């Protein structure tokens, strides 16, 4: 049975603080928690709040990333976008002494990444944003709920949203994404959505009576027993 709880706040900063509070509370209960972290603009306040935490809290934690652009840029070559490894290092991973699992070494064997994430029958936490087309991680429309971690083409809308255009020279057209199967194995899922432009997709994917379907990947969250949605708009 789905047990989605909606928790609206007035400001994006409060969404981030609440996400950080829940994650730190989880780490206190289980210091060896496996946590999968997202990128994007939405989680920035969460990372700011997490950086205020005591680094020793993170010693036993296992941190994974949710997705990464593919292929990896050539070492030292200038690129017009930021890799998710660079983002995560800056926002949190370089600030905490946790066990850290980068995605890039698994580009050629994504099943191994699934195995590591799900080593204890599933991650403790998966933290998510949501794409304008309802994608979670980079599970684009067309992703079934049993999809594995894999390399996937970015939809034209995602390329437009993330890079300001489709097939722009120098920008990736593919990414590796944690599959919906591993996301749905999480003990807890936290989804943050901020800014009014995210409101309609959250309402459609998670609040409407539409049954979950592959064209709206976030709608599969309705099949998970413990999802918390944090927004800065009323629902
Ligand atoms: C990217 C990421 C998603 C993220 C989404 C929304 O496509 N793969 O994990 O949720 O963007 O990003 P933003 O928070 O910047 O709106």
XYZ file of C-alpha atoms and ligand atoms in Angstrom, residues 38-43 66-69 84 127-132 135-140 154 158 161-162 175 177 192 194 197-198, ligand 1:
49
model
C 20.621 13.614 -6.254
C 21.861 16.657 -8.126
C 20.034 19.668 -9.560
C 19.042 23.052 -8.181
C 16.378 21.718 -5.825
C 18.683 19.928 -3.334
C 21.642 8.690 -8.323
C 22.820 9.369 -11.845
C 25.677 10.691 -13.966
C 26.106 12.000 -17.473
C 27.449 15.041 -11.123
C 16.692 11.324 -2.103
C 15.032 12.608 -5.266
C 14.096 15.693 -7.205
C 11.717 15.509 -10.130
C 12.217 16.436 -13.767
C 9.727 18.589 -15.665
C 11.521 11.677 -14.568
C 13.198 10.590 -11.355
C 16.973 10.228 -11.445
C 17.241 9.853 -15.251
C 14.452 7.305 -15.548
C 12.840 9.025 -18.472
C 18.169 11.802 -22.403
C 15.513 16.870 -20.400
C 15.731 21.691 -19.409
C 19.281 20.809 -18.354
C 23.321 9.346 -18.763
C 20.706 6.274 -13.985
C 11.827 17.442 -2.960
C 10.419 23.499 -5.247
C 6.843 25.147 -12.255
C 7.150 21.770 -10.497
C 18.082 16.159 -13.455
C 18.388 15.001 -12.518
C 17.247 14.713 -11.594
C 16.696 15.993 -11.012
C 16.168 16.855 -12.107
C 15.543 18.152 -11.615
O 17.569 15.778 -14.663
N 18.732 13.825 -13.199
O 17.713 13.836 -10.576
O 15.675 15.680 -10.105
O 17.235 17.177 -12.960
O 16.537 19.105 -11.385
P 16.270 20.500 -10.700
O 16.274 20.228 -9.229
O 17.445 21.351 -11.107
O 14.978 21.004 -11.197
